[in-house]
mmCIF file of C-alpha atoms and ligand atoms in Angstrom:
data_model
loop_
_atom_site.group_PDB
_atom_site.id
_atom_site.type_symbol
_atom_site.label_atom_id
_atom_site.label_comp_id
_atom_site.label_asym_id
_atom_site.label_seq_id
_atom_site.Cartn_x
_atom_site.Cartn_y
_atom_site.Cartn_z
ATOM 1 C CA MET A 1 -101.023 191.717 286.236
ATOM 2 C CA ARG A 2 -99.978 188.210 287.352
ATOM 3 C CA ALA A 3 -101.764 185.113 286.123
ATOM 4 C CA LEU A 4 -101.265 181.390 286.111
ATOM 5 C CA LEU A 5 -100.867 180.599 282.443
ATOM 6 C CA LEU A 6 -101.326 177.155 280.924
ATOM 7 C CA GLU A 7 -99.467 176.387 277.697
ATOM 8 C CA GLN A 8 -99.130 173.160 275.775
ATOM 9 C CA HIS A 9 -95.809 171.737 274.477
ATOM 10 C CA ASP A 10 -95.479 168.298 272.903
ATOM 11 C CA GLY A 11 -98.918 167.367 274.147
ATOM 12 C CA LYS A 12 -98.015 168.253 277.772
ATOM 13 C CA THR A 13 -99.691 171.027 279.769
ATOM 14 C CA LEU A 14 -97.210 173.459 281.390
ATOM 15 C CA ALA A 15 -98.323 175.839 284.133
ATOM 16 C CA SER A 16 -96.400 178.925 285.299
ATOM 17 C CA VAL A 17 -97.137 182.291 286.883
ATOM 18 C CA ARG A 18 -96.547 185.083 284.321
ATOM 19 C CA ASP A 19 -96.860 188.839 283.977
ATOM 20 C CA ILE A 20 -99.620 189.566 281.521
ATOM 21 C CA SER A 21 -100.790 192.838 280.030
ATOM 22 C CA PRO A 22 -104.479 193.520 280.788
ATOM 23 C CA GLU A 23 -104.868 194.211 277.017
ATOM 24 C CA GLN A 24 -104.447 190.473 276.478
ATOM 25 C CA LEU A 25 -107.606 189.698 278.470
ATOM 26 C CA PRO A 26 -110.509 188.314 276.385
ATOM 27 C CA ALA A 27 -113.484 190.354 275.297
ATOM 28 C CA GLY A 28 -116.167 191.225 277.873
ATOM 29 C CA GLU A 29 -118.011 194.173 279.290
ATOM 30 C CA VAL A 30 -116.702 193.937 282.889
ATOM 31 C CA THR A 31 -113.152 193.789 284.239
ATOM 32 C CA VAL A 32 -112.836 192.447 287.775
ATOM 33 C CA ASP A 33 -109.943 192.835 290.220
ATOM 34 C CA ILE A 34 -109.768 189.355 291.653
ATOM 35 C CA SER A 35 -108.874 188.887 295.329
ATOM 36 C CA TRP A 36 -109.671 185.178 295.830
ATOM 37 C CA SER A 37 -110.120 182.164 293.624
ATOM 38 C CA SER A 38 -110.221 178.466 294.537
ATOM 39 C CA LEU A 39 -109.006 175.083 293.274
ATOM 40 C CA ASN A 40 -111.761 172.753 292.187
ATOM 41 C CA TYR A 41 -111.520 169.220 290.727
ATOM 42 C CA LYS A 42 -112.008 170.615 287.203
ATOM 43 C CA ASP A 43 -109.151 173.138 287.791
ATOM 44 C CA ALA A 44 -106.915 170.281 288.892
ATOM 45 C CA LEU A 45 -107.823 168.311 285.708
ATOM 46 C CA ALA A 46 -107.009 171.433 283.611
ATOM 47 C CA ILE A 47 -103.777 172.429 285.336
ATOM 48 C CA THR A 48 -102.280 168.968 285.385
ATOM 49 C CA GLY A 49 -103.550 168.224 281.879
ATOM 50 C CA LYS A 50 -105.104 164.971 283.165
ATOM 51 C CA GLY A 51 -108.514 165.928 281.778
ATOM 52 C CA LYS A 52 -109.296 167.433 278.380
ATOM 53 C CA ILE A 53 -110.801 170.503 279.896
ATOM 54 C CA ILE A 54 -108.915 173.095 277.845
ATOM 55 C CA ARG A 55 -108.816 173.009 274.089
ATOM 56 C CA GLN A 56 -107.312 176.405 273.307
ATOM 57 C CA PHE A 57 -103.908 177.430 274.750
ATOM 58 C CA PRO A 58 -102.632 179.660 276.238
ATOM 59 C CA MET A 59 -105.362 179.641 278.878
ATOM 60 C CA VAL A 60 -105.703 181.124 282.358
ATOM 61 C CA PRO A 61 -107.464 178.445 284.448
ATOM 62 C CA GLY A 62 -109.745 179.087 287.437
ATOM 63 C CA ILE A 63 -113.449 178.241 287.151
ATOM 64 C CA ASP A 64 -114.404 180.634 289.925
ATOM 65 C CA PHE A 65 -113.362 183.920 291.496
ATOM 66 C CA ALA A 66 -114.483 186.787 293.762
ATOM 67 C CA GLY A 67 -113.319 190.404 293.751
ATOM 68 C CA THR A 68 -114.386 193.931 292.917
ATOM 69 C CA ILE A 69 -115.343 195.670 289.690
ATOM 70 C CA HIS A 70 -112.372 197.464 288.130
ATOM 71 C CA SER A 71 -114.297 198.874 285.127
ATOM 72 C CA SER A 72 -117.706 198.158 283.541
ATOM 73 C CA GLU A 73 -119.541 198.920 280.359
ATOM 74 C CA ASP A 74 -122.566 197.027 281.858
ATOM 75 C CA PRO A 75 -124.858 199.431 283.695
ATOM 76 C CA ARG A 76 -125.779 196.724 286.228
ATOM 77 C CA PHE A 77 -122.279 196.935 287.736
ATOM 78 C CA HIS A 78 -120.321 199.860 289.189
ATOM 79 C CA ILE A 79 -116.606 200.317 289.996
ATOM 80 C CA GLY A 80 -115.760 198.909 293.430
ATOM 81 C CA GLN A 81 -118.841 196.621 293.641
ATOM 82 C CA SER A 82 -118.158 193.128 295.048
ATOM 83 C CA VAL A 83 -118.987 190.236 292.751
ATOM 84 C CA LEU A 84 -118.409 186.511 292.324
ATOM 85 C CA LEU A 85 -118.378 184.183 289.379
ATOM 86 C CA THR A 86 -118.650 180.415 288.940
ATOM 87 C CA GLY A 87 -118.937 178.417 285.725
ATOM 88 C CA TRP A 88 -120.023 179.634 282.267
ATOM 89 C CA GLY A 89 -116.926 177.995 280.802
ATOM 90 C CA VAL A 90 -114.637 180.568 282.528
ATOM 91 C CA GLY A 91 -111.251 178.920 283.134
ATOM 92 C CA GLU A 92 -112.111 176.367 280.385
ATOM 93 C CA ASN A 93 -112.645 178.347 277.178
ATOM 94 C CA HIS A 94 -112.489 181.959 278.524
ATOM 95 C CA TRP A 95 -109.541 183.173 280.691
ATOM 96 C CA GLY A 96 -110.352 182.480 284.296
ATOM 97 C CA GLY A 97 -109.900 183.279 287.964
ATOM 98 C CA LEU A 98 -106.337 182.278 288.702
ATOM 99 C CA ALA A 99 -105.176 185.791 287.817
ATOM 100 C CA GLU A 100 -105.208 189.277 289.296
ATOM 101 C CA GLN A 101 -107.851 190.376 286.773
ATOM 102 C CA ALA A 102 -110.470 188.783 284.575
ATOM 103 C CA ARG A 103 -112.651 190.329 281.814
ATOM 104 C CA VAL A 104 -116.062 188.655 281.522
ATOM 105 C CA HIS A 105 -119.635 189.188 280.420
ATOM 106 C CA GLY A 106 -121.905 190.989 282.874
ATOM 107 C CA GLU A 107 -124.552 188.285 282.797
ATOM 108 C CA TRP A 108 -122.075 185.786 284.212
ATOM 109 C CA LEU A 109 -121.500 187.767 287.472
ATOM 110 C CA VAL A 110 -123.378 187.448 290.722
ATOM 111 C CA PRO A 111 -123.322 190.449 293.076
ATOM 112 C CA LEU A 112 -121.800 189.287 296.334
ATOM 113 C CA PRO A 113 -124.727 188.750 298.747
ATOM 114 C CA ALA A 114 -124.604 191.118 301.766
ATOM 115 C CA GLY A 115 -122.941 189.267 304.615
ATOM 116 C CA LEU A 116 -120.545 187.286 302.434
ATOM 117 C CA ASP A 117 -117.041 188.555 301.715
ATOM 118 C CA ALA A 118 -114.831 187.482 298.800
ATOM 119 C CA ARG A 119 -112.765 185.059 300.925
ATOM 120 C CA LYS A 120 -115.831 183.306 302.346
ATOM 121 C CA ALA A 121 -117.414 183.176 298.873
ATOM 122 C CA MET A 122 -114.362 181.300 297.547
ATOM 123 C CA ILE A 123 -114.249 178.925 300.560
ATOM 124 C CA ILE A 124 -117.634 177.950 299.201
ATOM 125 C CA GLY A 125 -116.668 178.326 295.528
ATOM 126 C CA THR A 126 -117.963 176.176 292.690
ATOM 127 C CA ALA A 127 -117.852 173.042 294.858
ATOM 128 C CA GLY A 128 -119.974 174.533 297.642
ATOM 129 C CA PHE A 129 -122.355 176.137 295.158
ATOM 130 C CA THR A 130 -122.793 172.710 293.530
ATOM 131 C CA ALA A 131 -123.411 171.115 296.936
ATOM 132 C CA MET A 132 -126.225 173.663 297.465
ATOM 133 C CA LEU A 133 -127.723 172.831 294.061
ATOM 134 C CA CYS A 134 -127.625 169.141 295.058
ATOM 135 C CA VAL A 135 -129.439 169.868 298.318
ATOM 136 C CA MET A 136 -132.085 171.839 296.383
ATOM 137 C CA ALA A 137 -132.468 168.854 293.990
ATOM 138 C CA LEU A 138 -133.200 166.604 296.958
ATOM 139 C CA GLU A 139 -135.759 169.048 298.326
ATOM 140 C CA GLU A 140 -137.387 169.289 294.893
ATOM 141 C CA GLY A 141 -137.566 165.475 294.892
ATOM 142 C CA GLY A 142 -139.619 165.705 298.112
ATOM 143 C CA VAL A 143 -136.843 164.679 300.530
ATOM 144 C CA THR A 144 -137.176 166.196 303.990
ATOM 145 C CA PRO A 145 -135.248 165.655 307.265
ATOM 146 C CA GLU A 146 -138.116 163.313 308.333
ATOM 147 C CA SER A 147 -137.675 161.114 305.220
ATOM 148 C CA GLY A 148 -134.643 159.283 306.605
ATOM 149 C CA GLU A 149 -130.870 159.170 306.334
ATOM 150 C CA ILE A 150 -129.020 160.932 303.469
ATOM 151 C CA VAL A 151 -125.759 159.543 302.101
ATOM 152 C CA VAL A 152 -122.949 161.722 300.720
ATOM 153 C CA THR A 153 -120.166 160.128 298.590
ATOM 154 C CA GLY A 154 -116.684 161.597 298.056
ATOM 155 C CA ALA A 155 -117.231 163.081 301.488
ATOM 156 C CA SER A 156 -113.750 164.586 302.096
ATOM 157 C CA GLY A 157 -113.889 166.606 298.861
ATOM 158 C CA GLY A 158 -115.061 170.151 298.264
ATOM 159 C CA VAL A 159 -118.603 169.208 297.198
ATOM 160 C CA GLY A 160 -118.946 166.364 299.697
ATOM 161 C CA SER A 161 -117.699 168.302 302.720
ATOM 162 C CA THR A 162 -119.962 171.314 301.977
ATOM 163 C CA ALA A 163 -122.943 169.006 301.331
ATOM 164 C CA ILE A 164 -122.437 167.455 304.778
ATOM 165 C CA ALA A 165 -122.286 170.885 306.451
ATOM 166 C CA LEU A 166 -125.404 172.065 304.609
ATOM 167 C CA LEU A 167 -127.499 168.956 305.212
ATOM 168 C CA SER A 168 -126.536 168.810 308.879
ATOM 169 C CA ALA A 169 -127.412 172.499 309.361
ATOM 170 C CA LEU A 170 -130.802 171.818 307.723
ATOM 171 C CA GLY A 171 -131.542 169.055 310.181
ATOM 172 C CA TYR A 172 -130.813 165.953 308.077
ATOM 173 C CA GLN A 173 -129.123 162.814 309.385
ATOM 174 C CA VAL A 174 -126.026 162.364 307.187
ATOM 175 C CA ALA A 175 -123.964 159.293 306.491
ATOM 176 C CA ALA A 176 -120.623 160.063 304.780
ATOM 177 C CA ILE A 177 -118.829 157.614 302.487
ATOM 178 C CA SER A 178 -115.050 158.194 302.413
ATOM 179 C CA GLY A 179 -112.017 156.312 301.246
ATOM 180 C CA ARG A 180 -109.819 158.015 303.864
ATOM 181 C CA GLU A 181 -110.272 156.784 307.423
ATOM 182 C CA ALA A 182 -107.935 159.548 308.633
ATOM 183 C CA ASN A 183 -110.695 162.045 307.745
ATOM 184 C CA ASN A 184 -113.411 160.468 309.952
ATOM 185 C CA ASP A 185 -113.133 163.042 312.742
ATOM 186 C CA TYR A 186 -113.211 165.871 310.214
ATOM 187 C CA LEU A 187 -116.378 164.515 308.592
ATOM 188 C CA LEU A 188 -118.061 164.031 312.000
ATOM 189 C CA SER A 189 -117.103 167.578 312.969
ATOM 190 C CA LEU A 190 -118.750 168.928 309.791
ATOM 191 C CA GLY A 191 -122.008 167.229 310.887
ATOM 192 C CA ALA A 192 -121.983 163.665 309.584
ATOM 193 C CA LYS A 193 -123.665 161.236 312.017
ATOM 194 C CA ARG A 194 -121.553 158.324 310.793
ATOM 195 C CA VAL A 195 -118.770 157.594 308.297
ATOM 196 C CA LEU A 196 -118.698 154.481 306.149
ATOM 197 C CA PRO A 197 -115.580 153.188 304.392
ATOM 198 C CA ARG A 198 -115.634 153.428 300.617
ATOM 199 C CA SER A 199 -114.395 149.813 300.490
ATOM 200 C CA ASP A 200 -117.833 148.653 301.773
ATOM 201 C CA PHE A 201 -119.236 149.934 298.444
ATOM 202 C CA SER A 202 -116.632 148.599 296.006
ATOM 203 C CA ASP A 203 -118.097 145.249 294.997
ATOM 204 C CA ALA A 204 -120.519 145.079 292.102
ATOM 205 C CA SER A 205 -124.022 145.776 293.340
ATOM 206 C CA ARG A 206 -127.073 143.570 292.895
ATOM 207 C CA PRO A 207 -129.842 145.282 290.917
ATOM 208 C CA LEU A 208 -131.683 145.899 294.240
ATOM 209 C CA GLU A 209 -130.221 145.767 297.743
ATOM 210 C CA LYS A 210 -131.530 146.499 301.226
ATOM 211 C CA GLN A 211 -133.167 149.935 301.296
ATOM 212 C CA LEU A 212 -131.023 152.352 303.293
ATOM 213 C CA TRP A 213 -131.176 155.937 302.027
ATOM 214 C CA ALA A 214 -133.887 158.567 301.710
ATOM 215 C CA GLY A 215 -131.608 160.717 299.571
ATOM 216 C CA ALA A 216 -128.072 160.754 298.182
ATOM 217 C CA ILE A 217 -125.593 163.311 296.968
ATOM 218 C CA ASP A 218 -123.090 161.622 294.697
ATOM 219 C CA THR A 219 -119.797 163.183 293.569
ATOM 220 C CA VAL A 220 -118.108 159.909 292.533
ATOM 221 C CA GLY A 221 -120.118 158.093 289.838
ATOM 222 C CA ASP A 222 -119.320 154.612 288.476
ATOM 223 C CA THR A 223 -119.724 151.510 290.732
ATOM 224 C CA LEU A 224 -120.221 153.575 293.922
ATOM 225 C CA LEU A 225 -123.219 155.416 292.431
ATOM 226 C CA ALA A 226 -124.575 152.094 291.087
ATOM 227 C CA LYS A 227 -124.344 150.617 294.607
ATOM 228 C CA VAL A 228 -126.010 153.629 296.182
ATOM 229 C CA LEU A 229 -128.867 153.483 293.593
ATOM 230 C CA ALA A 230 -129.507 149.842 294.488
ATOM 231 C CA GLN A 231 -129.784 150.848 298.160
ATOM 232 C CA MET A 232 -132.221 153.781 297.772
ATOM 233 C CA ASN A 233 -135.540 153.773 299.620
ATOM 234 C CA TYR A 234 -138.857 153.648 297.770
ATOM 235 C CA ASN A 235 -139.630 157.169 296.413
ATOM 236 C CA SER A 236 -136.182 158.622 297.135
ATOM 237 C CA THR A 237 -133.922 161.031 295.161
ATOM 238 C CA VAL A 238 -130.295 160.908 294.159
ATOM 239 C CA ALA A 239 -128.520 164.108 293.133
ATOM 240 C CA ALA A 240 -125.564 163.155 290.924
ATOM 241 C CA CYS A 241 -122.967 165.823 290.139
ATOM 242 C CA GLY A 242 -119.536 164.206 289.870
ATOM 243 C CA LEU A 243 -117.207 161.640 288.431
ATOM 244 C CA ALA A 244 -114.284 161.507 290.860
ATOM 245 C CA GLY A 245 -114.424 157.709 290.649
ATOM 246 C CA GLY A 246 -115.281 157.504 286.908
ATOM 247 C CA TYR A 247 -117.848 158.585 284.353
ATOM 248 C CA LYS A 248 -119.512 155.203 283.855
ATOM 249 C CA LEU A 249 -122.716 154.021 285.553
ATOM 250 C CA PRO A 250 -123.003 150.210 285.644
ATOM 251 C CA THR A 251 -126.571 150.063 286.924
ATOM 252 C CA THR A 252 -129.982 148.599 285.912
ATOM 253 C CA VAL A 253 -133.425 150.092 285.521
ATOM 254 C CA MET A 254 -134.630 148.246 288.669
ATOM 255 C CA PRO A 255 -134.256 151.060 291.253
ATOM 256 C CA PHE A 256 -136.192 153.367 288.922
ATOM 257 C CA ILE A 257 -139.042 151.100 287.911
ATOM 258 C CA LEU A 258 -139.528 149.142 291.149
ATOM 259 C CA ARG A 259 -138.613 151.725 293.787
ATOM 260 C CA ASN A 260 -139.619 154.951 292.103
ATOM 261 C CA VAL A 261 -136.106 156.282 292.574
ATOM 262 C CA ARG A 262 -135.390 159.645 290.997
ATOM 263 C CA LEU A 263 -131.884 160.276 289.601
ATOM 264 C CA GLN A 264 -131.419 164.009 289.241
ATOM 265 C CA GLY A 265 -128.343 165.317 287.405
ATOM 266 C CA VAL A 266 -126.816 168.536 288.698
ATOM 267 C CA ASP A 267 -124.811 170.969 286.556
ATOM 268 C CA SER A 268 -123.419 174.162 288.084
ATOM 269 C CA VAL A 269 -121.838 175.646 284.967
ATOM 270 C CA MET A 270 -124.943 176.808 283.092
ATOM 271 C CA THR A 271 -127.279 177.296 286.083
ATOM 272 C CA PRO A 272 -129.602 180.239 285.237
ATOM 273 C CA GLN A 273 -129.062 183.536 287.106
ATOM 274 C CA LEU A 274 -132.230 183.349 289.293
ATOM 275 C CA ARG A 275 -131.391 179.909 290.593
ATOM 276 C CA ARG A 276 -127.758 180.964 291.120
ATOM 277 C CA ARG A 277 -128.777 183.911 293.301
ATOM 278 C CA ALA A 278 -131.296 181.752 295.219
ATOM 279 C CA ALA A 279 -128.528 179.144 295.849
ATOM 280 C CA TRP A 280 -126.010 181.769 297.085
ATOM 281 C CA ASP A 281 -128.615 183.307 299.372
ATOM 282 C CA ARG A 282 -129.295 179.908 300.869
ATOM 283 C CA LEU A 283 -125.614 179.127 301.269
ATOM 284 C CA LEU A 284 -125.127 182.324 303.179
ATOM 285 C CA LYS A 285 -128.156 181.642 305.444
ATOM 286 C CA THR A 286 -127.432 177.951 306.004
ATOM 287 C CA LEU A 287 -123.694 177.462 306.471
ATOM 288 C CA PRO A 288 -122.547 177.840 310.081
ATOM 289 C CA GLU A 289 -119.531 180.075 310.899
ATOM 290 C CA SER A 290 -117.622 176.889 311.870
ATOM 291 C CA TYR A 291 -117.765 175.712 308.243
ATOM 292 C CA TYR A 292 -115.579 178.624 307.079
ATOM 293 C CA GLN A 293 -112.999 177.820 309.748
ATOM 294 C CA GLN A 294 -112.933 174.063 309.065
ATOM 295 C CA ALA A 295 -113.250 173.784 305.322
ATOM 296 C CA GLY A 296 -110.660 176.129 303.810
ATOM 297 C CA ARG A 297 -106.913 175.831 303.239
ATOM 298 C CA GLU A 298 -105.100 178.881 301.760
ATOM 299 C CA ILE A 299 -102.469 178.791 298.981
ATOM 300 C CA THR A 300 -100.790 181.228 296.546
ATOM 301 C CA LEU A 301 -100.933 181.258 292.728
ATOM 302 C CA GLU A 302 -97.420 179.814 292.657
ATOM 303 C CA GLN A 303 -98.514 176.826 294.800
ATOM 304 C CA ALA A 304 -101.536 176.068 292.573
ATOM 305 C CA PRO A 305 -99.797 173.562 290.179
ATOM 306 C CA ALA A 306 -98.417 171.463 293.063
ATOM 307 C CA VAL A 307 -101.709 171.420 294.917
ATOM 308 C CA ALA A 308 -103.581 170.586 291.731
ATOM 309 C CA ALA A 309 -101.374 167.488 291.458
ATOM 310 C CA GLU A 310 -102.138 166.601 295.117
ATOM 311 C CA LEU A 311 -105.878 166.973 294.386
ATOM 312 C CA MET A 312 -105.593 164.527 291.526
ATOM 313 C CA GLU A 313 -103.860 162.048 293.904
ATOM 314 C CA ASN A 314 -106.797 162.366 296.384
ATOM 315 C CA GLN A 315 -104.532 163.993 298.975
ATOM 316 C CA VAL A 316 -106.567 167.194 299.493
ATOM 317 C CA THR A 317 -109.342 167.499 302.098
ATOM 318 C CA GLY A 318 -112.132 170.121 301.956
ATOM 319 C CA ARG A 319 -111.729 173.345 299.969
ATOM 320 C CA THR A 320 -108.558 175.056 298.716
ATOM 321 C CA LEU A 321 -108.597 178.856 298.546
ATOM 322 C CA VAL A 322 -106.206 180.708 296.263
ATOM 323 C CA LYS A 323 -105.077 184.106 297.513
ATOM 324 C CA VAL A 324 -104.575 185.898 294.194
ATOM 325 C CA ARG A 325 -103.295 189.244 295.533
HETATM 326 P P1 LIG B 401 -112.486 166.803 295.342
HETATM 327 O O1 LIG B 401 -111.287 166.282 294.657
HETATM 328 O O2 LIG B 401 -112.363 167.905 296.296
HETATM 329 O O3 LIG B 401 -113.259 165.629 296.043
HETATM 330 C C1 LIG B 401 -113.548 164.408 295.434
HETATM 331 C C2 LIG B 401 -113.610 163.324 296.530
HETATM 332 O O4 LIG B 401 -114.026 162.128 295.913
HETATM 333 C C3 LIG B 401 -112.292 163.057 297.245
HETATM 334 O O5 LIG B 401 -112.039 163.889 298.298
HETATM 335 C C4 LIG B 401 -112.484 161.637 297.620
HETATM 336 O O6 LIG B 401 -113.216 161.586 298.853
HETATM 337 C C5 LIG B 401 -113.368 161.032 296.562
HETATM 338 N N1 LIG B 401 -112.590 160.327 295.523
HETATM 339 C C6 LIG B 401 -111.451 160.727 294.921
HETATM 340 N N2 LIG B 401 -111.021 159.802 294.036
HETATM 341 C C7 LIG B 401 -111.887 158.760 294.106
HETATM 342 C C8 LIG B 401 -111.978 157.523 293.429
HETATM 343 N N3 LIG B 401 -111.091 157.159 292.524
HETATM 344 N N4 LIG B 401 -113.004 156.725 293.744
HETATM 345 C C9 LIG B 401 -113.936 157.087 294.635
HETATM 346 N N5 LIG B 401 -113.917 158.242 295.327
HETATM 347 C C10 LIG B 401 -112.888 159.092 295.043
HETATM 348 O O7 LIG B 401 -113.512 167.245 294.139
HETATM 349 P P2 LIG B 401 -114.819 168.156 294.293
HETATM 350 O O8 LIG B 401 -115.517 167.830 295.545
HETATM 351 O O9 LIG B 401 -114.491 169.584 293.957
HETATM 352 O O10 LIG B 401 -115.656 167.569 293.067
HETATM 353 C C11 LIG B 401 -116.196 166.288 293.138
HETATM 354 C C12 LIG B 401 -116.735 165.860 291.793
HETATM 355 O O11 LIG B 401 -117.826 166.711 291.433
HETATM 356 C C13 LIG B 401 -115.742 165.960 290.638
HETATM 357 O O12 LIG B 401 -115.944 164.882 289.729
HETATM 358 C C14 LIG B 401 -116.100 167.281 289.937
HETATM 359 O O13 LIG B 401 -115.744 167.314 288.609
HETATM 360 C C15 LIG B 401 -117.599 167.269 290.169
HETATM 361 N N6 LIG B 401 -118.185 168.585 290.146
HETATM 362 C C16 LIG B 401 -119.251 168.779 289.299
HETATM 363 C C17 LIG B 401 -119.853 170.022 289.199
HETATM 364 C C18 LIG B 401 -121.040 170.143 288.318
HETATM 365 O O14 LIG B 401 -121.399 171.267 287.974
HETATM 366 N N7 LIG B 401 -121.684 169.042 287.963
HETATM 367 C C19 LIG B 401 -119.345 171.157 289.948
HETATM 368 C C20 LIG B 401 -118.248 170.854 290.864
HETATM 369 C C21 LIG B 401 -117.738 169.575 290.932
HETATM 370 P P3 LIG B 401 -112.881 160.515 300.010
HETATM 371 O O15 LIG B 401 -111.377 160.464 300.120
HETATM 372 O O16 LIG B 401 -113.555 161.042 301.243
HETATM 373 O O17 LIG B 401 -113.484 159.209 299.546
#
């Protein structure tokens, strides 16, 4: 079977497509024939070696995949059944989805919800799944479409673009923050009501600023998240899932103690099974057909290293699907 293999030489990560014997796959109860994977921010960090995602080489990257069961020692899965996987450290410390096959633990797999095919599942992928978890975090914070405007940062990215499509389909007014003016029409077509330039949010924020947002989905972190926090309405919620702009958070306690702002962290990797399935069901029900046409670009395994480098340079818009077979 073919796989993208990452090796390390002289401290540099090298990526190449190789023929691999299925016997080399790691331990697990279920072997999956992968048809589609996708390129996420974390994959790009791993493949380019720009982030310390992988500590054991050689490694097959790919933090998500969809396909059919090839063989299973887990009675919950049968040969030919359609499944998907995101997270659990797959593609980080367990060989991942950028390969024709993966061997994994049964409890990591989600049966593909009826109505979703493998290609659509990977247009959504880890990024879209995370966007849904962020929307659920806002809802759990009490945010409704009547609460006011929601702001989405890193809007052109996989998480941001899917968050806009989801929020808009659910009836929310969405403001998108983007560093790329050329993407304005794309973001409006996904459902954003307005697009604000990232440069408007680059100066250091005061502890509290004018109240603007009933909710926020942040994929960027650092000064942008600090600015958004200072602009949150009384009793609002921020779902923070990313660090595309940096891992720091130069903020104060003021938004929390004077405006009752809730900062909810969102992790997709270790999300428990029940919540996973609920999120996938909601993605299927909520995303309009137009999302699948707009959000996905298709590449091959061979193209993955070059596109990972583009993603690190902020030159990729929306989701990148990898056609594995
Ligand atoms: P993408 O690369 O697809 O999107 C990131 C977006 O952030 C870009 O499109 C860009 O949007 C903006 N951006 C890029 N660089 C900068 C910068 N230096 N400063 C400010 N904004 C920037 O990544 P994803 O959408 O897949 O992931 C976004 C973040 O969420 C990543 O940090 C990723 O690791 C994290 N993530 C976390 C998960 C979790 O479980 N917590 C799961 C999935 C992702 P624009 O050009 O429009 O400004």
